[in-house]
């Protein structure tokens, strides 16, 4: 138990986050957040997408080919 308003850290593995350009109704994932791509950093066959959702910035790992396939770019709206 922690007091309301107390600060804490939460970690979600970057490769456990799904990224889409819009809602996918058939998807079993229920924790959905709208966000905006801030930056994309390429690392060989992977890319890290920095996605802003409210006051949080998430680092989301995708295969590099997904960047083009999803038309990911700074300012792109994602879910």
Coordinates of N, CA, C and O in Angstrom, one line a residue:
X1 N 0.8 -1.2 0.0 CA 0.0 0.0 0.0 C 0.9 1.3 0.0 O 1.8 1.4 0.8
X2 N 0.5 2.2 -0.9 CA 1.3 3.4 -1.0 C 0.3 4.6 -0.9 O -0.9 4.4 -1.4
X3 N 0.7 5.7 -0.3 CA -0.2 6.8 -0.2 C -0.6 7.4 -1.6 O 0.2 7.4 -2.5
X4 N -1.8 7.9 -1.7 CA -2.2 8.5 -2.9 C -1.3 9.7 -3.2 O -1.0 10.5 -2.3
X5 N -0.8 9.9 -4.4 CA 0.1 10.9 -4.8 C 1.5 10.6 -4.6 O 2.4 11.4 -5.0
X6 N 1.9 9.4 -4.1 CA 3.2 9.0 -3.9 C 3.8 8.7 -5.3 O 3.1 8.2 -6.2
X7 N 5.1 8.9 -5.5 CA 5.7 8.7 -6.8 C 6.2 7.2 -6.9 O 6.6 6.7 -5.8
X8 N 6.1 6.6 -8.0 CA 6.7 5.3 -8.2 C 7.1 5.1 -9.7 O 6.7 5.9 -10.5
X9 N 7.9 4.1 -9.9 CA 8.4 3.8 -11.3 C 7.7 2.5 -11.7 O 7.6 1.6 -11.0
X10 N 7.4 2.5 -13.0 CA 6.8 1.3 -13.6 C 7.6 1.0 -14.9 O 7.9 2.0 -15.6
X11 N 7.9 -0.2 -15.1 CA 8.6 -0.6 -16.3 C 7.8 -1.5 -17.2 O 7.2 -2.5 -16.6
X12 N 7.8 -1.3 -18.5 CA 7.1 -2.2 -19.4 C 8.2 -2.4 -20.5 O 8.7 -1.5 -21.0
X13 N 8.5 -3.7 -20.8 CA 9.5 -4.0 -21.8 C 9.1 -3.4 -23.1 O 7.9 -3.5 -23.5
X14 N 10.0 -2.7 -23.8 CA 9.7 -2.0 -25.1 C 9.2 -3.0 -26.1 O 8.4 -2.6 -26.9
X15 N 9.6 -4.3 -26.1 CA 9.2 -5.2 -27.1 C 7.8 -5.9 -26.7 O 7.3 -6.7 -27.4
X16 N 7.2 -5.4 -25.6 CA 5.9 -5.9 -25.2 C 4.8 -4.9 -25.5 O 3.7 -5.1 -25.2
X17 N 5.2 -3.8 -26.2 CA 4.2 -2.8 -26.6 C 3.9 -2.9 -28.0 O 4.8 -3.0 -28.9
X18 N 2.6 -2.9 -28.3 CA 2.2 -3.0 -29.7 C 1.9 -1.6 -30.2 O 1.4 -0.7 -29.5
X19 N 2.2 -1.3 -31.5 CA 2.1 0.0 -32.0 C 1.2 -0.1 -33.3 O 1.5 -0.9 -34.1
X20 N 0.2 0.8 -33.4 CA -0.6 0.8 -34.6 C -1.0 2.2 -34.9 O -0.9 3.1 -34.1
X21 N -1.4 2.5 -36.2 CA -1.8 3.8 -36.6 C -3.2 4.1 -36.3 O -3.7 5.2 -36.5
X22 N -4.0 3.1 -35.8 CA -5.4 3.3 -35.4 C -5.8 2.2 -34.6 O -5.1 1.2 -34.4
X23 N -7.1 2.2 -34.2 CA -7.6 1.1 -33.4 C -7.7 -0.2 -34.2 O -7.9 -0.1 -35.4
X24 N -7.4 -1.3 -33.5 CA -7.6 -2.6 -34.1 C -8.6 -3.3 -33.3 O -8.3 -3.9 -32.2
X25 N -9.9 -3.4 -33.8 CA -10.9 -3.9 -32.9 C -10.8 -5.4 -32.6 O -11.2 -5.8 -31.5
X26 N -10.2 -6.2 -33.4 CA -10.0 -7.6 -33.2 C -8.9 -8.0 -32.2 O -8.7 -9.1 -31.9
X27 N -8.1 -7.0 -31.8 CA -7.0 -7.2 -31.0 C -7.4 -7.6 -29.5 O -8.3 -6.9 -29.0
X28 N -6.7 -8.5 -28.9 CA -7.1 -8.9 -27.5 C -6.5 -7.9 -26.5 O -7.0 -7.8 -25.4
X29 N -5.6 -7.1 -26.9 CA -5.0 -6.1 -25.9 C -6.1 -5.1 -25.6 O -6.8 -4.5 -26.4
X30 N -6.2 -4.8 -24.3 CA -7.3 -3.9 -23.8 C -6.7 -2.6 -23.3 O -7.4 -1.6 -23.0
X31 N -5.4 -2.6 -23.0 CA -4.8 -1.4 -22.5 C -4.3 -0.5 -23.7 O -3.2 -0.7 -24.2
X32 N -5.1 0.4 -24.1 CA -4.8 1.2 -25.3 C -4.7 2.6 -24.9 O -5.5 3.1 -24.2
X33 N -3.6 3.3 -25.5 CA -3.4 4.7 -25.3 C -3.1 5.4 -26.6 O -2.3 4.8 -27.4
X34 N -3.7 6.5 -26.8 CA -3.4 7.3 -28.0 C -2.1 8.1 -27.7 O -1.9 8.5 -26.6
X35 N -1.3 8.2 -28.7 CA 0.0 8.9 -28.6 C 0.5 9.5 -29.9 O -0.1 9.3 -30.9
X36 N 1.6 10.2 -29.8 CA 2.2 10.8 -30.9 C 3.7 10.5 -31.0 O 4.4 10.5 -30.0
X37 N 4.2 10.0 -32.2 CA 5.6 9.7 -32.3 C 6.4 11.0 -32.2 O 6.1 12.0 -32.9
X38 N 7.4 11.0 -31.4 CA 8.2 12.2 -31.2 C 9.5 12.0 -32.0 O 10.0 13.0 -32.6
X39 N 10.1 10.8 -32.0 CA 11.4 10.6 -32.7 C 11.5 9.1 -33.0 O 10.9 8.2 -32.3
X40 N 12.3 8.7 -34.0 CA 12.6 7.3 -34.3 C 14.1 7.2 -34.4 O 14.7 8.0 -35.1
X41 N 14.6 6.2 -33.7 CA 16.0 5.9 -33.7 C 16.2 4.5 -34.2 O 15.7 3.5 -33.7
X42 N 17.0 4.4 -35.3 CA 17.2 3.1 -35.9 C 18.5 2.4 -35.3 O 19.5 3.0 -35.1
X43 N 18.3 1.1 -35.1 CA 19.4 0.2 -34.6 C 19.4 -1.1 -35.5 O 18.7 -2.0 -35.1
X44 N 20.2 -1.1 -36.5 CA 20.2 -2.3 -37.4 C 18.8 -2.6 -37.9 O 18.2 -1.9 -38.6
X45 N 18.4 -3.8 -37.5 CA 17.0 -4.3 -37.9 C 15.9 -3.9 -37.0 O 14.7 -4.3 -37.3
X46 N 16.2 -3.1 -36.0 CA 15.1 -2.6 -35.1 C 15.1 -1.1 -35.1 O 16.1 -0.4 -35.5
X47 N 14.0 -0.6 -34.7 CA 13.9 0.9 -34.5 C 13.2 1.1 -33.1 O 12.3 0.4 -32.8
X48 N 13.6 2.1 -32.4 CA 13.0 2.6 -31.2 C 12.2 3.8 -31.6 O 12.7 4.8 -32.1
X49 N 10.9 3.7 -31.3 CA 10.0 4.9 -31.5 C 9.7 5.5 -30.2 O 9.3 4.8 -29.3
X50 N 10.0 6.8 -30.0 CA 9.6 7.5 -28.8 C 8.2 8.1 -29.0 O 8.0 8.8 -29.9
X51 N 7.3 7.6 -28.2 CA 5.9 7.9 -28.3 C 5.4 8.7 -27.1 O 5.6 8.2 -26.0
X52 N 4.9 9.8 -27.3 CA 4.4 10.6 -26.2 C 2.9 10.3 -26.0 O 2.1 10.4 -26.9
X53 N 2.5 10.0 -24.7 CA 1.1 9.8 -24.3 C 0.9 10.7 -23.1 O 1.4 10.3 -22.0
X54 N 0.3 11.8 -23.2 CA 0.1 12.7 -22.1 C 1.5 13.2 -21.6 O 2.3 13.7 -22.4
X55 N 1.8 13.0 -20.3 CA 3.1 13.4 -19.8 C 4.1 12.4 -19.8 O 5.2 12.6 -19.4
X56 N 3.8 11.2 -20.4 CA 4.8 10.1 -20.5 C 5.4 9.9 -21.9 O 4.6 10.1 -22.9
X57 N 6.6 9.6 -22.0 CA 7.2 9.2 -23.2 C 7.6 7.7 -23.1 O 8.3 7.3 -22.2
X58 N 7.1 6.9 -24.1 CA 7.4 5.5 -24.1 C 8.4 5.2 -25.2 O 8.4 5.8 -26.2
X59 N 9.3 4.2 -24.9 CA 10.2 3.8 -25.9 C 9.6 2.5 -26.4 O 9.5 1.5 -25.7
X60 N 9.2 2.4 -27.7 CA 8.6 1.3 -28.3 C 9.5 0.7 -29.3 O 9.9 1.3 -30.3
X61 N 9.8 -0.6 -29.2 CA 10.7 -1.3 -30.2 C 9.8 -2.0 -31.3 O 8.9 -2.6 -31.0
X62 N 10.2 -1.7 -32.5 CA 9.6 -2.3 -33.7 C 10.6 -2.8 -34.6 O 11.8 -2.3 -34.6
X63 N 10.3 -3.7 -35.5 CA 11.3 -4.1 -36.5 C 11.4 -2.9 -37.5 O 10.4 -2.2 -37.7
X64 N 12.6 -2.6 -38.0 CA 12.8 -1.4 -38.8 C 11.8 -1.3 -40.0 O 11.4 -0.3 -40.3
X65 N 11.5 -2.5 -40.6 CA 10.6 -2.5 -41.7 C 9.2 -2.0 -41.4 O 8.4 -1.5 -42.2
X66 N 8.8 -2.1 -40.1 CA 7.5 -1.6 -39.7 C 7.4 -0.1 -39.7 O 6.3 0.5 -39.9
X67 N 8.5 0.6 -39.7 CA 8.5 2.1 -39.7 C 7.9 2.5 -41.1 O 7.0 3.4 -41.1
X68 N 8.3 1.9 -42.2 CA 7.8 2.3 -43.5 C 6.4 1.7 -43.7 O 5.5 2.4 -44.2
X69 N 6.2 0.5 -43.2 CA 4.9 -0.1 -43.4 C 3.8 0.6 -42.7 O 2.7 0.7 -43.2
X70 N 4.1 1.2 -41.6 CA 3.1 1.9 -40.8 C 3.1 3.4 -41.0 O 2.4 4.2 -40.4
X71 N 4.1 3.8 -41.9 CA 4.3 5.3 -42.2 C 4.5 6.0 -40.9 O 3.9 7.1 -40.6
X72 N 5.4 5.4 -40.0 CA 5.7 6.1 -38.8 C 6.7 7.2 -39.0 O 7.7 7.1 -39.8
X73 N 6.5 8.4 -38.4 CA 7.3 9.5 -38.6 C 7.0 10.5 -37.4 O 5.9 10.3 -36.8
X74 N 7.9 11.4 -37.1 CA 7.6 12.4 -36.0 C 6.2 13.1 -36.3 O 6.0 13.4 -37.5
X75 N 5.4 13.2 -35.3 CA 4.1 13.8 -35.3 C 3.0 12.8 -35.8 O 1.8 13.2 -35.7
X76 N 3.3 11.6 -36.1 CA 2.3 10.6 -36.5 C 1.5 10.2 -35.3 O 2.1 10.0 -34.2
X77 N 0.2 10.1 -35.4 CA -0.7 9.7 -34.4 C -0.7 8.2 -34.3 O -0.9 7.5 -35.4
X78 N -0.6 7.6 -33.2 CA -0.5 6.1 -33.0 C -1.4 5.7 -31.8 O -1.8 6.5 -31.0
X79 N -1.6 4.4 -31.8 CA -2.3 3.8 -30.6 C -1.4 2.7 -30.1 O -0.8 2.0 -30.9

